[in-house]
Short mmCIF file of C-alpha atoms and ligand atoms in Angstrom, two decimals:
data_model
loop_
_atom_site.label_atom_id
_atom_site.label_comp_id
_atom_site.label_asym_id
_atom_site.label_seq_id
_atom_site.Cartn_x
_atom_site.Cartn_y
_atom_site.Cartn_z
CA UNK L 1 -14.97 14.69 15.62
CA UNK L 2 -13.21 14.56 12.26
CA UNK L 3 -11.14 11.78 10.76
CA UNK L 4 -7.88 12.94 9.15
CA UNK L 5 -5.05 11.47 7.15
CA UNK L 6 -1.32 12.24 7.05
CA UNK L 7 0.62 10.84 4.08
CA UNK L 8 4.24 9.82 4.75
CA UNK L 9 5.00 8.85 1.11
CA UNK L 10 4.73 5.52 -0.74
CA UNK L 11 1.63 3.84 0.75
CA UNK L 12 2.21 4.91 4.37
CA UNK L 13 -0.36 7.07 6.18
CA UNK L 14 -1.35 7.99 9.72
CA UNK L 15 -5.12 7.74 10.11
CA UNK L 16 -6.46 9.72 13.07
CA UNK L 17 -9.98 8.74 14.09
CA UNK L 18 -11.90 8.91 17.38
CA UNK L 19 -8.76 9.65 19.40
CA UNK L 20 -6.72 6.83 17.82
CA UNK L 21 -3.58 7.10 15.70
CA UNK L 22 -3.37 4.19 13.28
CA UNK L 23 -0.44 3.83 10.90
CA UNK L 24 -1.35 2.27 7.56
CA UNK L 25 1.97 0.60 6.59
CA UNK L 26 5.16 1.93 8.19
CA UNK L 27 7.68 2.74 5.42
CA UNK L 28 8.97 6.21 6.33
CA UNK L 29 12.77 6.01 5.82
CA UNK L 30 13.65 6.56 2.16
CA UNK L 31 16.55 6.01 -0.18
CA UNK L 32 18.89 9.06 0.00
CA UNK L 33 17.93 10.26 -3.49
CA UNK L 34 14.16 10.01 -2.91
CA UNK L 35 12.33 13.20 -2.00
CA UNK L 36 9.97 12.85 0.91
CA UNK L 37 9.25 13.91 4.46
CA UNK L 38 12.86 13.62 5.65
CA UNK L 39 11.59 11.65 8.63
CA UNK L 40 12.45 8.17 9.83
CA UNK L 41 10.28 5.63 11.64
CA UNK L 42 12.11 6.63 14.85
CA UNK L 43 10.51 10.08 14.63
CA UNK L 44 7.02 8.63 15.24
CA UNK L 45 6.24 9.22 18.91
CA UNK L 46 2.55 8.43 18.98
CA UNK L 47 0.87 5.37 17.48
CA UNK L 48 -1.77 2.97 18.78
CA UNK L 49 -1.93 0.46 15.90
CA UNK L 50 0.01 -0.35 12.72
CA UNK L 51 -2.09 -2.03 10.02
CA UNK L 52 0.05 -3.50 7.23
CA UNK L 53 -1.16 -4.32 3.70
CA UNK L 54 1.66 -6.69 2.72
CA UNK L 55 5.16 -7.77 3.70
CA UNK L 56 7.43 -6.06 1.14
CA UNK L 57 10.03 -3.68 2.60
CA UNK L 58 8.43 -0.55 1.12
CA UNK L 59 5.43 -1.19 3.38
CA UNK L 60 6.75 -3.01 6.44
CA UNK L 61 10.24 -1.59 7.09
CA UNK L 62 9.93 0.71 10.10
CA UNK L 63 7.01 -1.07 11.79
CA UNK L 64 9.47 -2.83 14.11
CA UNK L 65 10.75 0.57 15.38
CA UNK L 66 7.35 2.24 15.65
CA UNK L 67 6.09 -0.79 17.61
CA UNK L 68 9.15 -0.68 19.88
CA UNK L 69 9.11 3.07 20.49
CA UNK L 70 5.36 3.54 20.97
CA UNK L 71 4.06 0.14 22.08
CA UNK L 72 1.71 0.09 19.07
CA UNK L 73 0.20 -3.27 18.14
CA UNK L 74 0.65 -4.62 14.60
CA UNK L 75 -2.11 -6.14 12.45
CA UNK L 76 -0.91 -7.95 9.33
CA UNK L 77 -0.49 -11.20 7.45
CA UNK L 78 1.18 -14.28 8.97
CA UNK L 79 4.30 -13.41 6.96
CA UNK L 80 4.29 -9.83 8.26
CA UNK L 81 4.08 -11.14 11.81
CA UNK L 82 6.87 -13.69 11.14
CA UNK L 83 9.20 -10.94 9.88
CA UNK L 84 8.34 -8.61 12.77
CA UNK L 85 8.95 -11.38 15.30
CA UNK L 86 12.41 -11.89 13.73
CA UNK L 87 12.95 -8.13 14.04
CA UNK L 88 12.26 -8.33 17.78
CA UNK L 89 8.58 -7.42 18.14
CA UNK L 90 6.91 -9.57 20.83
CA UNK L 91 4.30 -11.93 19.36
CA UNK L 92 1.67 -10.83 21.89
CA UNK L 93 1.96 -7.30 20.42
CA UNK L 94 0.69 -8.56 17.03
CA UNK L 95 -2.48 -9.96 15.43
CA UNK L 96 -2.31 -12.22 12.35
CA UNK L 97 -5.05 -11.85 9.75
CA UNK L 98 -5.66 -13.55 6.42
CA UNK L 99 -8.95 -11.88 5.41
CA UNK L 100 -12.33 -12.34 7.06
CA UNK L 101 -11.37 -10.98 10.49
CA UNK L 102 -12.68 -7.84 12.19
CA UNK L 103 -10.38 -6.37 14.85
CA UNK L 104 -11.67 -3.88 17.44
CA UNK L 105 -9.01 -1.13 17.58
CA UNK L 106 -11.03 0.68 20.29
CA UNK L 107 -14.64 0.83 21.47
CA UNK L 108 -15.37 3.09 18.49
CA UNK L 109 -13.06 1.99 15.68
CA UNK L 110 -12.91 -1.40 13.96
CA UNK L 111 -10.96 -2.73 11.01
CA UNK L 112 -11.98 -5.61 8.75
CA UNK L 113 -9.40 -7.47 6.63
CA UNK L 114 -10.08 -8.87 3.14
CA UNK L 115 -7.93 -11.02 0.82
CA UNK L 116 -6.43 -9.10 -2.08
CA UNK L 117 -3.83 -9.27 -4.86
CA UNK L 118 -0.40 -7.71 -5.36
CA UNK L 119 0.30 -5.66 -8.50
CA UNK L 120 1.92 -7.64 -11.34
CA UNK L 121 5.38 -6.53 -10.26
CA UNK L 122 6.92 -9.33 -12.39
CA UNK L 123 5.62 -7.77 -15.62
CA UNK L 124 7.75 -4.60 -15.64
CA UNK L 125 11.24 -3.31 -14.96
CA UNK L 126 11.00 0.40 -14.23
CA UNK L 127 7.38 1.35 -13.64
CA UNK L 128 5.55 3.09 -16.49
CA UNK L 129 3.54 6.31 -16.40
CA UNK L 130 -0.10 5.80 -15.51
CA UNK L 131 -1.52 6.53 -18.97
CA UNK L 132 0.69 3.97 -20.76
CA UNK L 133 -1.42 1.08 -22.06
CA UNK L 134 0.08 -2.36 -21.32
CA UNK L 135 -1.27 -5.47 -23.08
CA UNK L 136 -0.59 -9.20 -23.02
CA UNK L 137 1.17 -11.32 -20.36
CA UNK L 138 -2.03 -13.28 -19.71
CA UNK L 139 -2.19 -16.86 -18.44
CA UNK L 140 1.45 -17.12 -17.38
CA UNK L 141 2.46 -19.83 -14.91
CA UNK L 142 4.16 -19.03 -11.61
CA UNK L 143 7.46 -20.18 -13.16
CA UNK L 144 7.05 -17.91 -16.20
CA UNK L 145 6.23 -14.96 -13.95
CA UNK L 146 9.25 -15.81 -11.77
CA UNK L 147 11.57 -15.75 -14.80
CA UNK L 148 10.27 -12.26 -15.60
CA UNK L 149 10.73 -11.23 -11.97
CA UNK L 150 14.44 -12.15 -12.16
CA UNK L 151 14.81 -9.42 -14.81
CA UNK L 152 13.34 -6.92 -12.37
CA UNK L 153 15.92 -7.97 -9.76
CA UNK L 154 18.67 -7.35 -12.34
CA UNK L 155 17.20 -3.90 -12.91
CA UNK L 156 17.24 -3.15 -9.17
CA UNK L 157 20.85 -4.36 -8.94
CA UNK L 158 21.71 -1.59 -11.43
CA UNK L 159 20.37 1.23 -9.26
CA UNK L 160 22.84 3.75 -7.91
CA UNK L 161 24.92 2.51 -4.92
CA UNK L 162 23.15 4.56 -2.23
CA UNK L 163 19.77 3.16 -3.37
CA UNK L 164 21.12 -0.39 -3.32
CA UNK L 165 22.45 0.17 0.22
CA UNK L 166 18.98 1.38 1.23
CA UNK L 167 17.42 -1.76 -0.29
CA UNK L 168 19.81 -4.02 1.60
CA UNK L 169 19.15 -2.20 4.89
CA UNK L 170 15.36 -2.28 4.43
CA UNK L 171 15.15 -5.96 3.47
CA UNK L 172 14.01 -7.94 6.47
CA UNK L 173 14.02 -11.40 4.91
CA UNK L 174 10.55 -11.43 3.43
CA UNK L 175 9.47 -14.45 1.39
CA UNK L 176 7.49 -12.37 -1.09
CA UNK L 177 4.46 -10.20 -0.45
CA UNK L 178 3.06 -12.63 2.12
CA UNK L 179 -0.42 -12.36 0.60
CA UNK L 180 -1.76 -8.86 0.01
CA UNK L 181 -4.65 -7.64 2.15
CA UNK L 182 -7.05 -4.71 1.93
CA UNK L 183 -8.87 -3.24 4.91
CA UNK L 184 -12.02 -1.31 5.73
CA UNK L 185 -11.95 0.90 8.84
CA UNK L 186 -15.26 1.72 10.50
CA UNK L 187 -15.11 4.96 12.49
CA UNK L 188 -17.84 7.13 14.06
CA UNK L 189 -17.33 9.52 11.10
CA UNK L 190 -17.70 6.90 8.34
CA UNK L 191 -15.68 4.13 6.67
CA UNK L 192 -12.24 4.15 5.01
CA UNK L 193 -10.94 1.53 2.55
CA UNK L 194 -7.16 0.99 2.48
CA UNK L 195 -5.13 -0.66 -0.30
CA UNK L 196 -1.31 -0.52 -0.58
CA UNK L 197 -0.67 -2.31 -3.89
CA UNK L 198 -2.49 -2.18 -7.23
CA UNK L 199 -4.44 -5.45 -7.21
CA UNK L 200 -7.82 -6.80 -6.17
CA UNK L 201 -10.40 -9.54 -6.33
CA UNK L 202 -13.36 -8.01 -8.20
CA UNK L 203 -15.95 -10.06 -6.29
CA UNK L 204 -14.66 -8.64 -3.00
CA UNK L 205 -14.30 -5.01 -4.06
CA UNK L 206 -17.75 -4.72 -5.59
CA UNK L 207 -19.50 -5.47 -2.30
CA UNK L 208 -17.57 -2.90 -0.22
CA UNK L 209 -19.06 0.58 -0.03
CA UNK L 210 -16.56 2.78 1.83
CA UNK L 211 -17.10 6.52 2.24
CA UNK L 212 -13.45 7.19 1.34
CA UNK L 213 -11.09 4.84 -0.53
CA UNK L 214 -7.29 4.93 -0.38
CA UNK L 215 -6.28 3.24 -3.66
CA UNK L 216 -2.76 2.27 -4.78
CA UNK L 217 -1.59 3.82 -8.06
CA UNK L 218 1.71 2.16 -9.02
CA UNK L 219 2.89 -0.53 -11.41
CA UNK L 220 0.75 -2.92 -13.48
CA UNK L 221 -2.69 -3.52 -11.99
CA UNK L 222 -3.75 -7.05 -11.06
CA UNK L 223 -7.39 -8.03 -11.63
CA UNK L 224 -8.30 -11.42 -10.15
CA UNK L 225 -4.76 -12.74 -10.73
CA UNK L 226 -4.17 -11.39 -14.25
CA UNK L 227 -2.52 -8.13 -15.43
CA UNK L 228 -4.85 -5.37 -16.57
CA UNK L 229 -5.17 -4.99 -20.33
CA UNK L 230 -4.95 -1.23 -20.28
CA UNK L 231 -3.35 1.58 -18.29
CA UNK L 232 -2.84 2.11 -14.58
CA UNK L 233 -5.18 5.13 -14.75
CA UNK L 234 -7.89 2.86 -16.18
CA UNK L 235 -7.17 0.30 -13.46
CA UNK L 236 -7.59 2.90 -10.69
CA UNK L 237 -10.83 4.16 -12.26
CA UNK L 238 -12.16 0.60 -12.52
CA UNK L 239 -11.50 0.04 -8.81
CA UNK L 240 -13.16 3.29 -7.84
CA UNK L 241 -16.12 2.33 -10.04
CA UNK L 242 -16.46 -0.92 -8.05
CA UNK L 243 -16.07 0.77 -4.64
CA UNK L 244 -18.16 3.90 -5.36
CA UNK L 245 -16.70 6.02 -2.56
CA UNK L 246 -17.46 9.72 -2.16
CA UNK L 247 -13.76 10.52 -2.05
CA UNK L 248 -10.59 8.78 -3.26
CA UNK L 249 -7.01 9.20 -2.04
CA UNK L 250 -4.08 7.81 -4.05
CA UNK L 251 -1.21 5.84 -2.52
CA UNK L 252 2.17 4.54 -3.72
CA UNK L 253 2.29 7.12 -6.55
CA UNK L 254 5.27 9.25 -5.48
CA UNK L 255 8.87 8.66 -6.62
CA UNK L 256 9.83 6.61 -3.54
CA UNK L 257 12.70 4.71 -5.23
CA UNK L 258 14.15 6.71 -8.15
CA UNK L 259 15.23 4.45 -11.00
CA UNK L 260 12.37 2.04 -10.24
CA UNK L 261 9.34 4.14 -9.32
CA UNK L 262 8.13 7.17 -11.28
CA UNK L 263 6.72 10.50 -10.19
CA UNK L 264 3.15 9.76 -11.24
CA UNK L 265 1.29 12.36 -13.29
CA UNK L 266 -2.12 12.36 -11.60
CA UNK L 267 -3.99 14.08 -14.46
CA UNK L 268 -4.68 10.89 -16.51
CA UNK L 269 -6.14 9.32 -13.34
CA UNK L 270 -8.28 12.41 -12.79
CA UNK L 271 -9.52 12.17 -16.40
CA UNK L 272 -10.36 8.45 -16.14
CA UNK L 273 -12.14 9.00 -12.81
CA UNK L 274 -14.28 11.75 -14.36
CA UNK L 275 -15.43 9.22 -16.97
CA UNK L 276 -15.78 6.05 -14.84
CA UNK L 277 -16.78 7.45 -11.43
CA UNK L 278 -18.12 10.99 -11.85
CA UNK L 279 -19.60 11.00 -8.34
CA UNK L 280 -16.20 10.54 -6.69
CA UNK L 281 -13.87 13.42 -5.82
CA UNK L 282 -10.07 13.02 -5.83
CA UNK L 283 -8.63 14.20 -2.51
CA UNK L 284 -5.08 15.44 -3.19
CA UNK L 285 -2.74 14.95 -0.22
CA UNK L 286 0.69 16.48 0.26
CA UNK L 287 3.10 14.97 2.77
CA UNK L 288 1.84 15.20 6.38
CA UNK L 289 -0.77 17.87 5.86
CA UNK L 290 -3.45 16.52 8.21
CA UNK L 291 -6.14 16.39 5.53
CA UNK L 292 -9.63 15.99 6.91
CA UNK L 293 -11.24 13.11 4.99
CA UNK L 294 -14.42 12.49 7.08
CA UNK L 295 -17.08 13.70 7.53
ZN1 LIG P 1 4.84 -4.92 -2.75
#
């Protein structure tokens, strides 16, 4: 029995393992000017679980409809569950995690949650290409980061009208990222690490040894609460060096919100991986192509 992965764009995937369909995040609807699958969350007709990395709209928007249409249960942070309850999902259809829990998704598949970090979204306006080296911004207080974040909001307010309408529709009243989580799925075919934003705690990542790692490649990487002094490609390679998986899949690297995101050139990441993690192969996914990732 093989384990496969369908990419829906941004950091959303359908993981199919041991007869289960598990959505990793649920952001399927896109801004009108963003290329993608052309699907909406309402097109998902089969799902057993939705496992959510963090509460921002580009991860969570759509989970309320997939849960309603399929009866899928949601696993996510307390903030994710709060937003989904407001959106009409019954509380007994959801499981709150904060890191440290292992949830049995079936007799054969389990998922363990771990605390993580969000990318330093406050440090940039439009995202940069993954080989651009970013330095500085160390040791800032919450208030100083917040002041920088206001500039990002001004940037988003300047997006074209149809994108702004999409943002307004997708906002579900989140109070920030809600605490980013990473997950490790244990399946009969092997283990899969899942991350939906470019941040981590080093002491947690270095003890995980997944067979395949899904690693976010967008924005300014966050290492133990501070922005990486280097490029996003170097950040991704550092994470893969800590995890040492056989295969790595990128997430969040498509142009999901033109004017803010960028269409990531994967070659610099490939080059850094060859240097930092030569034993790991990059598994290139197109949209919804049912790529076999295990065994
Ligand atoms: Zn986010």
